[in-house]
Short mmCIF file of C-alpha atoms and ligand atoms in Angstrom, two decimals:
data_model
loop_
_atom_site.label_atom_id
_atom_site.label_comp_id
_atom_site.label_asym_id
_atom_site.label_seq_id
_atom_site.Cartn_x
_atom_site.Cartn_y
_atom_site.Cartn_z
CA UNK Z 2 -5.96 24.40 -47.33
CA UNK Z 3 -2.97 22.70 -44.68
CA UNK Z 4 -3.56 21.89 -40.83
CA UNK Z 5 -1.83 23.84 -38.00
CA UNK Z 6 -0.20 20.92 -36.68
CA UNK Z 7 0.40 18.78 -39.92
CA UNK Z 8 2.45 15.32 -39.38
CA UNK Z 9 3.58 17.70 -35.57
CA UNK Z 10 4.63 14.55 -32.93
CA UNK Z 11 3.43 15.63 -29.34
CA UNK Z 12 2.30 14.20 -26.41
CA UNK Z 13 -0.79 15.49 -24.32
CA UNK Z 14 -0.67 14.08 -20.66
CA UNK Z 15 -3.75 13.29 -18.62
CA UNK Z 16 -5.71 12.52 -22.28
CA UNK Z 17 -8.48 10.05 -20.63
CA UNK Z 18 -11.11 12.42 -20.03
CA UNK Z 19 -11.82 16.20 -19.43
CA UNK Z 20 -9.25 19.37 -21.09
CA UNK Z 21 -6.64 16.27 -21.64
CA UNK Z 22 -8.85 14.30 -23.86
CA UNK Z 23 -10.05 17.55 -25.95
CA UNK Z 24 -6.93 18.58 -26.09
CA UNK Z 25 -5.19 14.68 -27.79
CA UNK Z 26 -8.54 14.92 -30.19
CA UNK Z 27 -8.16 18.93 -30.90
CA UNK Z 28 -4.65 18.34 -32.25
CA UNK Z 29 -5.55 15.47 -33.54
CA UNK Z 30 -8.58 16.97 -36.40
CA UNK Z 31 -5.71 19.39 -37.13
CA UNK Z 32 -3.10 16.77 -38.47
CA UNK Z 33 -0.36 16.29 -35.33
CA UNK Z 34 -0.11 12.98 -34.41
CA UNK Z 35 -0.74 12.49 -30.77
CA UNK Z 36 1.00 10.67 -27.72
CA UNK Z 37 -2.27 9.87 -25.32
CA UNK Z 38 -0.53 9.73 -22.02
CA UNK Z 39 -2.67 8.88 -18.68
CA UNK Z 40 -2.56 6.76 -14.91
CA UNK Z 41 -5.84 5.63 -15.75
CA UNK Z 42 -5.12 2.92 -18.97
CA UNK Z 43 -8.57 2.67 -20.06
CA UNK Z 44 -9.66 5.75 -20.24
CA UNK Z 45 -6.10 6.86 -22.31
CA UNK Z 46 -7.45 3.64 -25.09
CA UNK Z 47 -11.20 5.61 -24.76
CA UNK Z 48 -9.20 8.38 -26.44
CA UNK Z 49 -6.56 6.27 -28.95
CA UNK Z 50 -10.11 4.62 -30.52
CA UNK Z 51 -11.99 8.05 -30.58
CA UNK Z 52 -8.93 9.36 -32.21
CA UNK Z 53 -8.86 6.77 -34.85
CA UNK Z 54 -12.33 6.67 -35.59
CA UNK Z 55 -12.38 9.99 -36.79
CA UNK Z 56 -9.24 9.23 -39.18
CA UNK Z 57 -6.39 10.34 -36.95
CA UNK Z 58 -2.78 9.31 -35.61
CA UNK Z 59 -2.33 8.13 -31.89
CA UNK Z 60 -0.64 6.23 -29.51
CA UNK Z 61 -1.35 5.36 -25.75
CA UNK Z 62 1.63 5.42 -23.66
CA UNK Z 63 1.17 5.40 -19.23
CA UNK Z 64 2.47 7.90 -17.54
CA UNK Z 65 2.26 8.87 -13.93
CA UNK Z 66 3.95 12.16 -14.56
CA UNK Z 67 4.90 12.38 -10.40
CA UNK Z 68 7.35 9.82 -11.75
CA UNK Z 69 10.53 10.78 -13.07
CA UNK Z 70 11.20 7.52 -14.76
CA UNK Z 71 7.61 7.23 -16.03
CA UNK Z 72 8.16 10.82 -17.87
CA UNK Z 73 11.77 9.53 -19.04
CA UNK Z 74 9.99 6.71 -20.40
CA UNK Z 75 7.29 8.64 -21.94
CA UNK Z 76 9.43 10.51 -23.76
CA UNK Z 77 11.38 7.76 -25.27
CA UNK Z 78 8.84 5.69 -26.32
CA UNK Z 79 7.13 9.16 -28.28
CA UNK Z 80 10.23 9.11 -30.09
CA UNK Z 81 10.28 5.55 -30.72
CA UNK Z 82 6.61 5.62 -32.32
CA UNK Z 83 7.77 8.68 -34.42
CA UNK Z 84 10.42 9.87 -33.94
CA UNK Z 85 10.60 13.22 -33.12
CA UNK Z 86 9.25 15.16 -30.86
CA UNK Z 87 7.46 19.01 -31.65
CA UNK Z 88 4.88 19.89 -29.31
CA UNK Z 89 3.81 19.34 -25.89
CA UNK Z 90 0.64 19.57 -23.31
CA UNK Z 91 1.69 18.88 -20.52
CA UNK Z 92 -2.23 19.04 -18.47
CA UNK Z 93 -1.93 16.32 -15.77
CA UNK Z 94 -3.12 18.22 -12.22
CA UNK Z 95 -5.18 16.71 -9.47
CA UNK Z 96 -6.57 18.96 -6.67
CA UNK Z 97 -6.04 18.93 -2.67
CA UNK Z 98 -9.25 18.29 -0.45
CA UNK Z 99 -10.54 22.12 0.03
CA UNK Z 100 -9.67 23.16 4.36
CA UNK Z 101 -8.21 26.24 5.66
CA UNK Z 102 -4.73 25.64 5.52
CA UNK Z 103 -4.37 25.14 9.76
CA UNK Z 104 -6.30 22.05 9.10
CA UNK Z 105 -4.54 20.79 5.87
CA UNK Z 106 -2.69 17.38 6.23
CA UNK Z 107 1.47 17.41 5.00
CA UNK Z 108 0.64 14.73 2.90
CA UNK Z 109 -2.20 16.31 0.60
CA UNK Z 110 0.57 19.55 0.15
CA UNK Z 111 2.99 16.92 -0.96
CA UNK Z 112 0.56 15.15 -3.21
CA UNK Z 113 -0.49 18.45 -5.00
CA UNK Z 114 2.82 19.48 -5.54
CA UNK Z 115 4.93 16.06 -6.92
CA UNK Z 116 1.88 15.58 -9.72
CA UNK Z 117 1.30 19.65 -10.48
CA UNK Z 118 4.69 20.93 -10.18
CA UNK Z 119 7.56 18.58 -10.06
CA UNK Z 120 5.42 16.32 -12.43
CA UNK Z 121 5.86 19.15 -15.12
CA UNK Z 122 9.22 19.36 -14.10
CA UNK Z 123 9.96 16.34 -14.72
CA UNK Z 124 8.24 17.49 -17.91
CA UNK Z 125 9.68 20.16 -18.77
CA UNK Z 126 13.05 18.92 -19.15
CA UNK Z 127 12.61 15.62 -20.70
CA UNK Z 128 10.99 17.08 -23.83
CA UNK Z 129 12.57 19.98 -23.58
CA UNK Z 130 15.92 17.46 -24.78
CA UNK Z 131 13.95 16.12 -27.09
CA UNK Z 132 12.73 18.68 -28.73
CA UNK Z 133 16.38 20.28 -28.72
CA UNK Z 134 17.58 17.26 -31.28
CA UNK Z 135 14.02 17.42 -33.04
CA UNK Z 136 15.04 21.33 -34.01
CA UNK Z 137 12.36 22.96 -31.78
CA UNK Z 138 9.38 22.95 -30.24
CA UNK Z 139 6.27 24.35 -28.42
CA UNK Z 140 5.05 23.67 -25.20
CA UNK Z 141 1.15 24.37 -23.31
CA UNK Z 142 1.29 23.61 -19.21
CA UNK Z 143 -1.84 23.86 -18.04
CA UNK Z 144 -2.09 26.30 -14.94
CA UNK Z 145 -5.68 27.50 -13.53
CA UNK Z 146 -7.19 30.53 -13.03
CA UNK Z 147 -5.59 29.19 -8.95
CA UNK Z 148 -2.16 30.21 -10.36
CA UNK Z 149 -3.27 34.25 -11.63
CA UNK Z 150 -5.13 34.58 -8.10
CA UNK Z 151 -5.57 33.73 -4.00
CA UNK Z 152 -7.65 30.50 -3.87
CA UNK Z 153 -9.58 30.60 -0.60
CA UNK Z 154 -8.76 27.38 0.89
CA UNK Z 155 -6.92 25.42 -2.08
CA UNK Z 156 -3.48 26.95 -0.77
CA UNK Z 157 -2.02 23.39 -1.97
CA UNK Z 158 -3.42 23.11 -5.33
CA UNK Z 159 -3.13 27.29 -5.89
CA UNK Z 160 0.46 27.36 -4.70
CA UNK Z 161 1.41 24.34 -7.38
CA UNK Z 162 -0.35 26.41 -10.08
CA UNK Z 163 1.53 29.90 -8.98
CA UNK Z 164 4.01 27.39 -10.14
CA UNK Z 165 3.17 26.33 -12.83
CA UNK Z 166 3.00 29.33 -14.11
CA UNK Z 167 6.38 30.11 -13.01
CA UNK Z 168 8.02 27.65 -14.63
CA UNK Z 169 6.39 28.39 -18.32
CA UNK Z 170 7.93 31.57 -17.64
CA UNK Z 171 11.13 30.71 -16.21
CA UNK Z 172 12.12 28.16 -18.46
CA UNK Z 173 10.92 29.70 -21.80
CA UNK Z 174 12.97 32.44 -21.06
CA UNK Z 175 15.61 29.62 -20.95
CA UNK Z 176 14.72 28.51 -24.10
CA UNK Z 177 13.34 31.40 -26.32
CA UNK Z 178 16.80 31.52 -28.47
CA UNK Z 179 16.98 27.75 -28.53
CA UNK Z 180 13.00 27.94 -31.04
CA UNK Z 181 10.76 26.81 -28.04
CA UNK Z 182 8.14 28.11 -27.13
CA UNK Z 183 6.60 27.39 -23.43
CA UNK Z 184 3.29 29.09 -22.41
CA UNK Z 185 0.68 28.21 -19.72
CA UNK Z 186 -3.02 28.19 -20.09
CA UNK Z 187 -5.22 29.38 -17.05
CA UNK Z 188 -8.68 27.59 -17.29
CA UNK Z 189 -12.01 28.58 -15.59
CA UNK Z 190 -14.63 26.05 -14.35
CA UNK Z 191 -14.43 24.35 -17.31
CA UNK Z 192 -17.17 21.50 -17.53
CA UNK Z 193 -15.49 18.42 -17.23
CA UNK Z 194 -16.96 14.79 -15.69
CA UNK Z 195 -16.53 16.09 -12.20
CA UNK Z 196 -17.87 19.39 -12.58
CA UNK Z 197 -20.32 18.21 -14.89
CA UNK Z 198 -21.50 16.04 -11.97
CA UNK Z 199 -21.35 18.64 -9.69
CA UNK Z 200 -23.23 21.07 -11.50
CA UNK Z 201 -25.93 18.36 -11.38
CA UNK Z 202 -25.20 17.61 -7.61
CA UNK Z 203 -26.41 21.28 -6.68
CA UNK Z 204 -27.75 23.15 -10.16
CA UNK Z 205 -28.70 26.27 -7.84
CA UNK Z 206 -25.08 26.44 -6.62
CA UNK Z 207 -23.92 25.77 -10.20
CA UNK Z 208 -26.41 28.33 -11.72
CA UNK Z 209 -24.55 31.28 -9.26
CA UNK Z 210 -21.47 30.39 -10.22
CA UNK Z 211 -22.23 30.62 -14.07
CA UNK Z 212 -23.68 33.33 -13.68
CA UNK Z 213 -20.85 35.67 -12.51
CA UNK Z 214 -18.39 34.14 -15.06
CA UNK Z 215 -18.31 37.69 -18.07
CA UNK Z 216 -19.58 35.25 -20.65
CA UNK Z 217 -22.08 33.47 -18.87
CA UNK Z 218 -21.52 30.45 -19.09
CA UNK Z 219 -18.63 27.74 -17.74
CA UNK Z 220 -16.14 26.89 -19.96
CA UNK Z 221 -16.33 23.52 -22.44
CA UNK Z 222 -13.34 21.26 -22.09
CA UNK Z 223 -12.99 22.51 -26.40
CA UNK Z 224 -12.38 25.85 -25.26
CA UNK Z 225 -9.48 25.10 -23.05
CA UNK Z 226 -8.06 22.53 -25.92
CA UNK Z 227 -8.80 25.42 -28.79
CA UNK Z 228 -6.32 27.31 -26.92
CA UNK Z 229 -3.10 25.07 -26.35
CA UNK Z 230 -3.43 23.32 -30.12
CA UNK Z 231 -3.32 27.83 -30.78
CA UNK Z 232 -0.94 27.97 -28.33
CA UNK Z 233 1.35 25.63 -29.94
CA UNK Z 234 0.79 26.56 -33.74
CA UNK Z 235 2.75 28.87 -35.96
CA UNK Z 236 -0.32 30.87 -35.53
CA UNK Z 237 1.49 31.82 -32.23
CA UNK Z 238 5.20 32.16 -33.34
CA UNK Z 239 5.36 35.18 -31.94
CA UNK Z 240 3.92 34.12 -28.25
CA UNK Z 241 6.33 32.91 -25.37
CA UNK Z 242 5.94 33.12 -22.02
CA UNK Z 243 2.31 33.58 -21.08
CA UNK Z 244 0.06 32.50 -18.91
CA UNK Z 245 -3.65 32.69 -21.34
CA UNK Z 246 -6.20 32.82 -18.83
CA UNK Z 247 -9.14 30.74 -21.08
CA UNK Z 248 -11.66 31.50 -17.87
CA UNK Z 249 -15.12 33.48 -20.22
CA UNK Z 250 -13.34 36.28 -18.33
CA UNK Z 251 -13.76 35.45 -14.55
CA UNK Z 252 -9.85 37.54 -13.98
CA UNK Z 253 -10.94 40.86 -16.18
CA UNK Z 254 -13.07 41.54 -12.76
N1 NAD M 323 -12.18 21.48 -14.90
C1 NAD M 323 -11.67 22.37 -14.16
O1 NAD M 323 -12.80 23.08 -14.24
C2 NAD M 323 -10.07 22.58 -14.10
C3 NAD M 323 -10.70 24.33 -13.83
C4 NAD M 323 -8.56 24.43 -13.99
C5 NAD M 323 -7.27 24.10 -13.82
N2 NAD M 323 -8.17 22.86 -14.55
C6 NAD M 323 -6.68 21.42 -14.79
O2 NAD M 323 -7.03 20.95 -15.97
C7 NAD M 323 -6.31 19.94 -16.15
C8 NAD M 323 -7.25 18.65 -16.52
O3 NAD M 323 -7.72 18.48 -14.89
P1 NAD M 323 -9.63 18.33 -16.11
O4 NAD M 323 -11.06 18.56 -15.09
O5 NAD M 323 -9.69 17.61 -17.54
O6 NAD M 323 -8.94 16.50 -15.31
P2 NAD M 323 -10.01 15.03 -15.47
O7 NAD M 323 -10.55 14.53 -13.94
O8 NAD M 323 -11.52 15.45 -16.24
O9 NAD M 323 -9.08 14.54 -16.31
C9 NAD M 323 -8.15 14.24 -14.87
C10 NAD M 323 -7.35 13.27 -15.55
O10 NAD M 323 -6.03 12.75 -15.13
C11 NAD M 323 -5.68 11.47 -15.45
N3 NAD M 323 -4.55 11.60 -14.09
C12 NAD M 323 -4.13 12.00 -12.77
N4 NAD M 323 -2.72 11.45 -12.32
C13 NAD M 323 -2.48 11.59 -12.95
C14 NAD M 323 -0.94 11.13 -12.85
N5 NAD M 323 -0.78 11.65 -11.82
N6 NAD M 323 -0.78 11.50 -13.60
C15 NAD M 323 -0.98 11.38 -15.29
N7 NAD M 323 -2.14 11.83 -15.21
C16 NAD M 323 -3.26 11.78 -14.58
C17 NAD M 323 -6.22 10.81 -14.69
O11 NAD M 323 -5.77 9.27 -14.87
C18 NAD M 323 -7.44 11.27 -15.52
O12 NAD M 323 -7.57 10.99 -16.67
C19 NAD M 323 -5.50 19.70 -14.39
O13 NAD M 323 -4.55 19.85 -14.73
C20 NAD M 323 -6.45 20.94 -13.76
O14 NAD M 323 -5.98 21.18 -12.13
C21 NAD M 323 -9.20 21.89 -14.34
#
């Protein structure tokens, strides 16, 4: 049976860890050629190694999504390596210290918005230009359930992820008739290395959080990766402008 993404060329940002690494692996498993991008070269190269070990095709390109010139280079290098751009998973995102808004500092706000929102804007702008040349494509952005609901003490992160979801819908409308679909995934709490460490540190608190999730467990990075691959595949050909909660039912409450 043909794989979902056979020979389709794409980029995963922040693919050195967590959801990004799982996504890069999942796209490769479905036959895609994957440009693994991150600001941590060692972690990114490790993702490439894991893909190659399992028989897939991948290359590492360094990119801090907060710097437009680096995003331009990321897209250019993808075209030089593989000749086209068919899909992208714009996954890079950072947090900000958890505090009530009066106690927050503006530098943290700026940093969070620059990576999560402005970085995504750079990615969309330059990826879509390349996809128009390749004859269309599909994009998935990583938002968060914090981009669907209010999140106490997370003003910057929440604002940045609502912006991810808004950008997703607006840009989806702009390019729908040009053969480019744009969707987002909105992960609930997902067992990436940082969340795994937190779970070990405060097991009782983690059990409480887990118990509150309708499906009774936190997400795995693979849960997010599977949604991203599906949204970029032709199986989701009639879906654009969607902010898909991948959260075990949390936001259904
Ligand atoms: N883990 C969760 O519970 C959860 C929940 C909701 C949303 N998310 C979102 O999922 C995405 C991935 O999170 P994760 O938990 O898998 O992360 P992670 O901490 O496991 O990995 C983050 C990766 O991002 C890279 N990175 C950091 N800043 C970057 C930048 N400016 N440019 C490029 N790469 C950069 C890091 O080097 C690292 O490899 C983020 O957008 C995050 O907001 C995560």
